[in-house]
Short mmCIF file of C-alpha atoms in Angstrom, two decimals:
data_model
loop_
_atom_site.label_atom_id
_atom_site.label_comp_id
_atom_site.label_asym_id
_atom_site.label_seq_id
_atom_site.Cartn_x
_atom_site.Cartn_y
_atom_site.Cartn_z
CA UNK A 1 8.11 18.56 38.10
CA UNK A 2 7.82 22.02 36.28
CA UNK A 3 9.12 20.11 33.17
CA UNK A 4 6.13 17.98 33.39
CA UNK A 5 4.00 20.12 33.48
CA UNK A 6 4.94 22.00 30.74
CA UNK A 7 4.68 18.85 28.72
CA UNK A 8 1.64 18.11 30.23
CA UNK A 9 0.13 21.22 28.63
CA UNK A 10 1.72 20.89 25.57
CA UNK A 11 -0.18 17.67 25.04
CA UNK A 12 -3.33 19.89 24.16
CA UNK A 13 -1.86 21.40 21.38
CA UNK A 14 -2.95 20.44 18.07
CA UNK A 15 -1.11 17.35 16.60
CA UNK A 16 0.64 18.41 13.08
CA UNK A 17 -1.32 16.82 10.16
CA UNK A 18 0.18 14.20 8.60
CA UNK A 19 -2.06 14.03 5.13
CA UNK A 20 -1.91 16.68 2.27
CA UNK A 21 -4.57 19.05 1.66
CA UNK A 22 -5.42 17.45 -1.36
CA UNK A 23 -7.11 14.40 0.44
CA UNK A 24 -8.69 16.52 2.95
CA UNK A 25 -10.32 18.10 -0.40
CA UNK A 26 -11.15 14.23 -1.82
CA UNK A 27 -12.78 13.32 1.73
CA UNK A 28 -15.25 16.31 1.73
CA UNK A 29 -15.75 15.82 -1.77
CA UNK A 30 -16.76 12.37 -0.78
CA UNK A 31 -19.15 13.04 2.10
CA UNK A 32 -21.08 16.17 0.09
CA UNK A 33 -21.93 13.48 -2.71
CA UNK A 34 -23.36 10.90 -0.18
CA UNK A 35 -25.09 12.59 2.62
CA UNK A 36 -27.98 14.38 0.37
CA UNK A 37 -28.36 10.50 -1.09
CA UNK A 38 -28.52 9.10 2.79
CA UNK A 39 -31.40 12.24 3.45
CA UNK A 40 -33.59 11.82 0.82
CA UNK A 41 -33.74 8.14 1.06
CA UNK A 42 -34.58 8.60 4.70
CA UNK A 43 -37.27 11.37 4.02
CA UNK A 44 -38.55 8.61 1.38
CA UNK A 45 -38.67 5.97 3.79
CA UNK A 46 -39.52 7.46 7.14
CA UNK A 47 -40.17 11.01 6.49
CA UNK A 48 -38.45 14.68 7.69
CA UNK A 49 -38.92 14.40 11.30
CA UNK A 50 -37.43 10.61 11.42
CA UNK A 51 -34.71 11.19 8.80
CA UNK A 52 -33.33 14.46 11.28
CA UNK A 53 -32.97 11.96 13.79
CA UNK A 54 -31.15 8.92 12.45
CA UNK A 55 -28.66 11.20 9.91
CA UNK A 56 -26.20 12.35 12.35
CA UNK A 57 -24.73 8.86 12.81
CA UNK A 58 -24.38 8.41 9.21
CA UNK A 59 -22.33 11.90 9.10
CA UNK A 60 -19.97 10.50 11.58
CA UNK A 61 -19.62 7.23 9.70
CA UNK A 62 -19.34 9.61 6.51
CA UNK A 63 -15.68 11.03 7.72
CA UNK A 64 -14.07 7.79 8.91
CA UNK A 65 -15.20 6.08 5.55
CA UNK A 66 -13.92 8.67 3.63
CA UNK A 67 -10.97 10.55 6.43
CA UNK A 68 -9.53 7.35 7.58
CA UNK A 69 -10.40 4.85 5.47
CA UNK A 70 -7.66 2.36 6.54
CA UNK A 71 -8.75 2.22 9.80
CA UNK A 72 -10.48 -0.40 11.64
CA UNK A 73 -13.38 1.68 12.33
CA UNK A 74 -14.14 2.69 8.85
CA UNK A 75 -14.10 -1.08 7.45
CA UNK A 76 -17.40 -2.50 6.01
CA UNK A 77 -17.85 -4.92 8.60
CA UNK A 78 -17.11 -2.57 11.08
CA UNK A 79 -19.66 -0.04 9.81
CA UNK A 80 -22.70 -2.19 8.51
CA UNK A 81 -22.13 -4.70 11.55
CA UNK A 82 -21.47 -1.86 13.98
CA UNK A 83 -24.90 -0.08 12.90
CA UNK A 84 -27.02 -3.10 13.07
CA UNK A 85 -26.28 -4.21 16.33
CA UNK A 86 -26.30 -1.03 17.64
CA UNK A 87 -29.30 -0.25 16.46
CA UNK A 88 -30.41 -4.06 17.73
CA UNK A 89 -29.84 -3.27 21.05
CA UNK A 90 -31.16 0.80 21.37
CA UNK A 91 -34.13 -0.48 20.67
CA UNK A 92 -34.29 -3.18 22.70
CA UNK A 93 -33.57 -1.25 25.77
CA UNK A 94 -36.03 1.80 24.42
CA UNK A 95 -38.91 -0.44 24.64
CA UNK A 96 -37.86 -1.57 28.22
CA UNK A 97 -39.59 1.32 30.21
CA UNK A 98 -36.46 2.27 31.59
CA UNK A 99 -35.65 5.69 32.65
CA UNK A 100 -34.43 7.33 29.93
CA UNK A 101 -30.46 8.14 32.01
CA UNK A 102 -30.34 4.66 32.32
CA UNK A 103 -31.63 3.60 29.35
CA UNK A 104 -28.91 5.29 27.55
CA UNK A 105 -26.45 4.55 30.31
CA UNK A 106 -26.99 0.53 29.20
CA UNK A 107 -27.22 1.16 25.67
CA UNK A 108 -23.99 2.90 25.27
CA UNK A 109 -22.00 0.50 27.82
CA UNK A 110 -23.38 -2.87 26.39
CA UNK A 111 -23.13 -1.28 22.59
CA UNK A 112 -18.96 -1.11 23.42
CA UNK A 113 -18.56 -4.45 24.63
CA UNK A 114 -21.02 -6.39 21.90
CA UNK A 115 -19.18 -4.32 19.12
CA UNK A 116 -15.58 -5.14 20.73
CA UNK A 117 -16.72 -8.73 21.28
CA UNK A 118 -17.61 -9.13 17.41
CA UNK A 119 -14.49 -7.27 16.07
CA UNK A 120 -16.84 -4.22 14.81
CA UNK A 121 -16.38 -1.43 16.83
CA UNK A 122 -17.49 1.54 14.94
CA UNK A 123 -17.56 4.55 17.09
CA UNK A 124 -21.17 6.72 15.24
CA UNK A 125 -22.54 3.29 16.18
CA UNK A 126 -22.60 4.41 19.68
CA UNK A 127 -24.41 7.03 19.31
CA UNK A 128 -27.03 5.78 17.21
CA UNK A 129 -27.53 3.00 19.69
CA UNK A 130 -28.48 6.06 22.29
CA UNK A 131 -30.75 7.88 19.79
CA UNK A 132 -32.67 4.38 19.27
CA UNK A 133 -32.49 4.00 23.13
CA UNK A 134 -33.85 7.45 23.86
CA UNK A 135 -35.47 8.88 20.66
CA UNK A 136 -38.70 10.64 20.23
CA UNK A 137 -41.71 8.65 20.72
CA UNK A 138 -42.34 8.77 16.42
CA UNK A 139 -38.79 7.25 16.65
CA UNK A 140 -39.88 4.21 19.11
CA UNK A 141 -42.91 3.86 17.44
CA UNK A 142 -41.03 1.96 14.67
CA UNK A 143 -40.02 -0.40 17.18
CA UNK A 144 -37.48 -2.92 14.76
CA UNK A 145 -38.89 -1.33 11.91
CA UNK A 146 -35.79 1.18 12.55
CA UNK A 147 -33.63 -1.74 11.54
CA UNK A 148 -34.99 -0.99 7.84
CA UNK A 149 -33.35 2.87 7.56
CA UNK A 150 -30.39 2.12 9.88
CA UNK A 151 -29.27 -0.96 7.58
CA UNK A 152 -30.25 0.97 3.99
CA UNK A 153 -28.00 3.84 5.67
CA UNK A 154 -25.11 1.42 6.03
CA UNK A 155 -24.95 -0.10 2.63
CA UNK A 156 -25.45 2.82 0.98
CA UNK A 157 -22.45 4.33 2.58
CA UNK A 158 -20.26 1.65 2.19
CA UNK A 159 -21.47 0.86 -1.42
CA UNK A 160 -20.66 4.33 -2.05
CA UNK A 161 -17.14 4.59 -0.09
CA UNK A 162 -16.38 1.61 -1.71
CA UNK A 163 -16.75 2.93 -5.37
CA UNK A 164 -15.45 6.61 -4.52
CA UNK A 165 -12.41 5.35 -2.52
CA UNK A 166 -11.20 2.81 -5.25
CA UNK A 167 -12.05 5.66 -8.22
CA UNK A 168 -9.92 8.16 -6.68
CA UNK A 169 -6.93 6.08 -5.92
CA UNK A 170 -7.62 5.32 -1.94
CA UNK A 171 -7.71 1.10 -1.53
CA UNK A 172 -11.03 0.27 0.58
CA UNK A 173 -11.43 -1.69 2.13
CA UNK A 174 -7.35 -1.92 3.41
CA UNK A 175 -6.75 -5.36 1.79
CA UNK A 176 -4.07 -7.52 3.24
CA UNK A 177 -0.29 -7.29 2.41
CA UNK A 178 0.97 -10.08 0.44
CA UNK A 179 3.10 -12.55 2.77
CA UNK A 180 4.57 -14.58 0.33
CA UNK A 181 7.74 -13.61 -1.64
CA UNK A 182 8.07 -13.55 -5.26
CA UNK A 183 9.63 -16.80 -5.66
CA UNK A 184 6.87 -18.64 -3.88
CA UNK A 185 9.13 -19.91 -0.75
CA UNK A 186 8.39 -19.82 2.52
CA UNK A 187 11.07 -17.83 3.52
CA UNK A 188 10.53 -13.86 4.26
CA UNK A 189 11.68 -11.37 1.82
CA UNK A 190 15.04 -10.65 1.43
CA UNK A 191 14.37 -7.14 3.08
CA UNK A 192 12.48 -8.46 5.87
CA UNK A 193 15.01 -11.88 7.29
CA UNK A 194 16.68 -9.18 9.68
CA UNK A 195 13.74 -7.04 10.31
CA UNK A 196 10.72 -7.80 12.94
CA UNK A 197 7.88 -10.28 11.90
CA UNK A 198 4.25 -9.85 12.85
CA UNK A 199 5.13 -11.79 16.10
CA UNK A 200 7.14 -9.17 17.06
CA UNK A 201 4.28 -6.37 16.24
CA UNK A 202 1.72 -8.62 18.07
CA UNK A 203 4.12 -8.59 21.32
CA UNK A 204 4.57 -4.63 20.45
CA UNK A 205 0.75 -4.17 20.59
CA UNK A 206 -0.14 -6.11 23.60
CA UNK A 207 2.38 -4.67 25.44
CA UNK A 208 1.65 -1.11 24.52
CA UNK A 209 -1.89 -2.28 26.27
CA UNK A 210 -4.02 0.60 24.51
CA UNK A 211 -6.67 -0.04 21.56
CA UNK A 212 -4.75 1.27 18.55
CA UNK A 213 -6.52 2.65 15.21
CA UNK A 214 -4.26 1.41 12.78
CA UNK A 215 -4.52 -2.23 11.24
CA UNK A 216 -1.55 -4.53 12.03
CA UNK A 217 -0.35 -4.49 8.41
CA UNK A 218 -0.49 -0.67 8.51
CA UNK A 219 1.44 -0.60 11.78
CA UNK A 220 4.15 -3.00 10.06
CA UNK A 221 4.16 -0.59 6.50
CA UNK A 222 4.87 2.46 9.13
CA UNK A 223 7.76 1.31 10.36
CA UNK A 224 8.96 -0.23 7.73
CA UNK A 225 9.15 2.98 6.14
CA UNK A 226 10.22 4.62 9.26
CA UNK A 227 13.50 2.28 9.36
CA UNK A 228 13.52 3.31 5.63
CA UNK A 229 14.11 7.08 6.58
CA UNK A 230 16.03 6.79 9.21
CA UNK A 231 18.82 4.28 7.16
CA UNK A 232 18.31 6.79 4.48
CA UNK A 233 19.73 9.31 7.47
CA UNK A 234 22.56 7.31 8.43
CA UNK A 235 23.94 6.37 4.84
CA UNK A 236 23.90 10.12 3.56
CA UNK A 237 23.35 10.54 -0.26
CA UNK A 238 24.10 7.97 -1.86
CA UNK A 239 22.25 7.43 -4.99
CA UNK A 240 21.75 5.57 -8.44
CA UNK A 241 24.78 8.18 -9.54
CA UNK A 242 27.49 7.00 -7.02
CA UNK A 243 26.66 3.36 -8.17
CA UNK A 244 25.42 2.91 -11.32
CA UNK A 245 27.44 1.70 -14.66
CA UNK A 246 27.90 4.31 -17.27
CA UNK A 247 29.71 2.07 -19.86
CA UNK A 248 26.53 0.37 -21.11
CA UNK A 249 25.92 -1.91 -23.88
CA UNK A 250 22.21 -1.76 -25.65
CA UNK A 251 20.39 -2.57 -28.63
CA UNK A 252 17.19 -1.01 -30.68
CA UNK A 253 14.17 -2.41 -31.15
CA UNK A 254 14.56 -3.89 -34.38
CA UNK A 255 18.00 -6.43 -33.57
CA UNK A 256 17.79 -9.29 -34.14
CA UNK A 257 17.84 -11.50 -31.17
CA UNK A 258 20.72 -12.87 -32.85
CA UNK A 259 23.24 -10.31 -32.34
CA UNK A 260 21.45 -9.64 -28.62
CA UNK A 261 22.26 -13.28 -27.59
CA UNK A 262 26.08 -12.73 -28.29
CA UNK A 263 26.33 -9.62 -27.26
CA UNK A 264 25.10 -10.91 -23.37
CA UNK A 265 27.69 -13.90 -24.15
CA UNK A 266 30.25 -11.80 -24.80
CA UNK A 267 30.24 -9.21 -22.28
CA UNK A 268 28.80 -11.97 -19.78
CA UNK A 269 25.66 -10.11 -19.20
CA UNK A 270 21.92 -11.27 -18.17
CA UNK A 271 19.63 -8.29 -19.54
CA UNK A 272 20.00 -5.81 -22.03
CA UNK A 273 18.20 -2.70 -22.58
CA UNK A 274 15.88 -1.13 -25.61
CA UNK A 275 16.27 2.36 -26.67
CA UNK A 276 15.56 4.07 -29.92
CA UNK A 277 16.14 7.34 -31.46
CA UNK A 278 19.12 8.97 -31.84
CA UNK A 279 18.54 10.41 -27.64
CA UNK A 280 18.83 6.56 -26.77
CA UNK A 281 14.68 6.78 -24.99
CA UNK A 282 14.86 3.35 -22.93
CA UNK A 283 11.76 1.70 -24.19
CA UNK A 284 12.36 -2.01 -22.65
CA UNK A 285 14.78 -4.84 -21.72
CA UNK A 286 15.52 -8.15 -22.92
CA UNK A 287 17.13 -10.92 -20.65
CA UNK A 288 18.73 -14.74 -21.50
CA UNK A 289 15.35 -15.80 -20.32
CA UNK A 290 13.08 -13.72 -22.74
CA UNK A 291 15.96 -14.70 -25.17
CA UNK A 292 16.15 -18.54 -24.71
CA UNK A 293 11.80 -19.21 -25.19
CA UNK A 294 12.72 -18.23 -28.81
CA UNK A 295 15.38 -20.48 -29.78
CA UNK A 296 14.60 -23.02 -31.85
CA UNK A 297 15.95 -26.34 -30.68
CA UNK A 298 18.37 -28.73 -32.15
CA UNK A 299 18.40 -32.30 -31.98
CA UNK A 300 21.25 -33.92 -30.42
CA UNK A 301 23.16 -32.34 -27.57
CA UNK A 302 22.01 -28.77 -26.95
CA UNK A 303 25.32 -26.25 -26.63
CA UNK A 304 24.19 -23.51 -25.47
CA UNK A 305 27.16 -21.51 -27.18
CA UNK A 306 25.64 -22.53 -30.81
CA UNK A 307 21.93 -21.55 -30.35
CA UNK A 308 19.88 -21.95 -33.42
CA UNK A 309 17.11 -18.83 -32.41
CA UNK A 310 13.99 -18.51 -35.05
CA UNK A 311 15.05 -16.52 -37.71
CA UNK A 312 13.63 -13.22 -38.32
CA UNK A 313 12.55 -12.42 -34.59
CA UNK A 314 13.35 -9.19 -33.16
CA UNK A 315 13.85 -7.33 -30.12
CA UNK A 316 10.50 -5.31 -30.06
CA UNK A 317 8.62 -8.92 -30.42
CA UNK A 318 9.94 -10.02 -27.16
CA UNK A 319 11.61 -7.31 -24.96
CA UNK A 320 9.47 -6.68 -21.55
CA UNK A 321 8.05 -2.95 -21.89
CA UNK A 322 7.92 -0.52 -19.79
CA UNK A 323 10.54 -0.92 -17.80
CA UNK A 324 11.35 -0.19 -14.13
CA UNK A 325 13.97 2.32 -13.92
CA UNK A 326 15.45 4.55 -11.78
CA UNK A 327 16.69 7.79 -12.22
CA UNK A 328 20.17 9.18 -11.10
CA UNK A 329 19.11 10.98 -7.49
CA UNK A 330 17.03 7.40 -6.30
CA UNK A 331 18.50 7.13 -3.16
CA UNK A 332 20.42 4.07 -2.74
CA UNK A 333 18.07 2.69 0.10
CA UNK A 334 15.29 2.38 -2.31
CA UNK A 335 17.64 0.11 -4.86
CA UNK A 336 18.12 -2.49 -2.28
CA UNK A 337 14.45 -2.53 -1.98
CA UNK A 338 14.17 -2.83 -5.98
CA UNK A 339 17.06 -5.29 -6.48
CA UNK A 340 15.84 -7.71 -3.14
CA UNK A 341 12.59 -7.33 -2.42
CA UNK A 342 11.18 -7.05 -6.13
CA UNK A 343 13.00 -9.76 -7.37
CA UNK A 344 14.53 -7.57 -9.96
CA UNK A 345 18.54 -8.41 -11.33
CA UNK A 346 19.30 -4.93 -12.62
CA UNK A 347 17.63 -1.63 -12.95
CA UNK A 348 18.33 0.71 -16.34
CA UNK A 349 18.85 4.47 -15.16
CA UNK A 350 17.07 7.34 -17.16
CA UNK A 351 17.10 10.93 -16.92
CA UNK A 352 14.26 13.19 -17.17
CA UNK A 353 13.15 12.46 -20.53
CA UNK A 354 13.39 9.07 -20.01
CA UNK A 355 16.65 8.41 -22.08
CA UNK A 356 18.90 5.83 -20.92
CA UNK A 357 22.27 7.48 -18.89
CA UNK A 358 23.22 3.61 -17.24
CA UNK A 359 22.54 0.74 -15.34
CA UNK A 360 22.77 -0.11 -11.87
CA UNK A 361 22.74 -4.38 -11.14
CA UNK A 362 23.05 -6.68 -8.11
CA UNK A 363 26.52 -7.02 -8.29
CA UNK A 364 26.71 -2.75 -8.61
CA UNK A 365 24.60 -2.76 -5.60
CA UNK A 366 26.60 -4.97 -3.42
CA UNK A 367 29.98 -3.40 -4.50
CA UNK A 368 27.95 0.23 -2.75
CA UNK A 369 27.17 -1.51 0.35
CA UNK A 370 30.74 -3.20 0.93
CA UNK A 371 32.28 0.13 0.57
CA UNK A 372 29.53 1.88 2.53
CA UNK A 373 30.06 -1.21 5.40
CA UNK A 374 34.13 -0.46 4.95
CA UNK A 375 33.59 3.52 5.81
CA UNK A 376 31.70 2.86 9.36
CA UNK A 377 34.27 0.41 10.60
CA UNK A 378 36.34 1.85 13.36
CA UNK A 379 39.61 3.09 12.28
#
């Protein structure tokens, strides 16, 4: 019993911050650039004493928009649908001649379920559908004319969320994620065949039985990367450097695609990489694909050990630039994600100036797991 107490009080104390001070600095940057735009354009269209009243909302909007932008509060159809029917129904029940208690009682209790009921619940909504409820009499005076402000407010902010978000490298609104994989199947990703599916987040969220503000696909990302970290735990650290080739074969820009074609035959290889200068900088890769659109074909049987490529043609015409690479502390847990999930056969390895120390391919990859697999079975 004492324990839970103690636990009980602990509960008030403030919950750690999980976002770096630098987008707390973007946010406020954010909301100082749009709220003097949302006040004059009020004083301009209803004057001082109006604009005092119906700004407050907007500043509550203001830090979702630009705070929490991926959540389902903050979208655009929460926030411009959320306002007008709030606003719709304040001043519907402020011409009513009810007292004003109940008045705002019904405004605020019928605001929640119309919002929940059209999937735009968008809490600064509420209380702008008690200011229209129980406003000053200048305020009621407008009757629907307060739909005019209240829906300039809305746009506004959103236009304005929408073009500082994007600009300062925060997606709004929070698109989608991608379903399909990158061979256009039906099947899941590689990564994903033994993980959950959004059933299994669906059952997760109905039977947690709370409203949760985080997006489905959000939820899924978080613990995705939370059974990242915590495989990341269990394997220890392993990286690129445990697994990785260091006996690599390469070729400048300026081969011919020639001599890159049998040098894949003969070492039974599918990609090569590009480096130049005498530090060996990785500046692309070739593979047999990028190699094969530039052969020129003979008639008759093709042989595919006698390849006729167009003459002239070099590496830095055709080579795929830049590269994904890794470098030699990538932890081992985000290769499987690079060699499965991205649909990638091999991944060069660089060091900090970018020159080219090895390469680290499917077949590397699985080698790592076996042996990793091999160490956790019982003895």
């Amino acid at each position: 019993m004492q324990d839970n107490l103690i636990d009980w009080f602990k509960s008030f104390v403030p919950a750690p911050l999980n976002a770096a001070p630098r987008l707390w600095l973007r946010a406020a940057i954010g909301i100082a650039f749009v709220m003097p735009l949302v006040f004059l354009s009020d004083r301009w269209l209803v004057g001082t004493g109006l604009a005092l009243q119906v700004i407050a909302p907007v500043g509550a909007s203001a830090v979702l928009v630009f705070v929490a932008s991926s959540s389902p509060f903050a979208q655009p159809w929460s926030v411009i649908g959320g306002n007008l029917f709030a606003a719709l129904i304040g001043v519907a029940l402020g011409l009513s001649g009810l007292p004003s208690v109940l008045a705002a009682t019904l405004a605020g209790a019928a605001t929640l379920l119309c919002l929940f009921s059209l999937r735009c619940l968008h809490p600064p909504s509420i209380a702008l559908a008690l200011v229209a409820a129980v406003g000053s009499p200048d305020l009621h005076q407008l009757h629907f004319g307060l739909l005019g402000p209240v829906m300039f407010n809305s746009l506004l902010l959103v236009t304005f969320a929408l073009l500082f978000n994007n600009l300062t490298g925060n997606p709004y609104p929070k698109a989608r994620l991608p379903r399909e994989n990158e061979h256009h199947t039906r099947d899941p990703r590689p990564g994903e065949r033994m993980s959950f599916v959004q059933d299994d987040v669906d059952r997760a969220l109905a039977e947690f039985g709370e409203y949760v503000d985080i997006t489905r696909d959000d939820l899924a990302r978080l613990i995705k990367q939370t059974e990242k970290h915590a495989l990341r735990r269990s394997m220890g650290e392993v990286t690129a450097a445990h697994v990785m080739s260091r006996d690599i074969y390469w070729h400048t820009p300026d081969t011919f695609i020639e001599s890159a074609w049998q040098t894949l035959q003969q070492h039974r290889l599918r990609s090569l990489p590009v480096v130049e200068g005498d530090d060996h900088r990785l500046v692309g890769i070739v593979t047999q694909i990028d190699l094969l659109k530039h052969f020129h074909p003979r008639p008759g049987r093709l042989s595919f050990g006698q390849l006729n490529f167009l003459r002239g043609t070099k590496l830095r015409a055709i080579m795929s630039s830049p590269v994904v690479s890794v470098t030699m502390d990538t932890h081992m847990v985000e290769l499987v994600y690079l060699l499965s999930d991205r649909g990638l056969h091999c991944l060069p390895v660089v060091d900090e100036q970018q020159r080219l120390v090895g390469m680290i391919t499917q077949t590397d990859l699985i080698a790592a797991l076996y042996r990793y697999w091999l160490k956790q079975l019982p003895d």
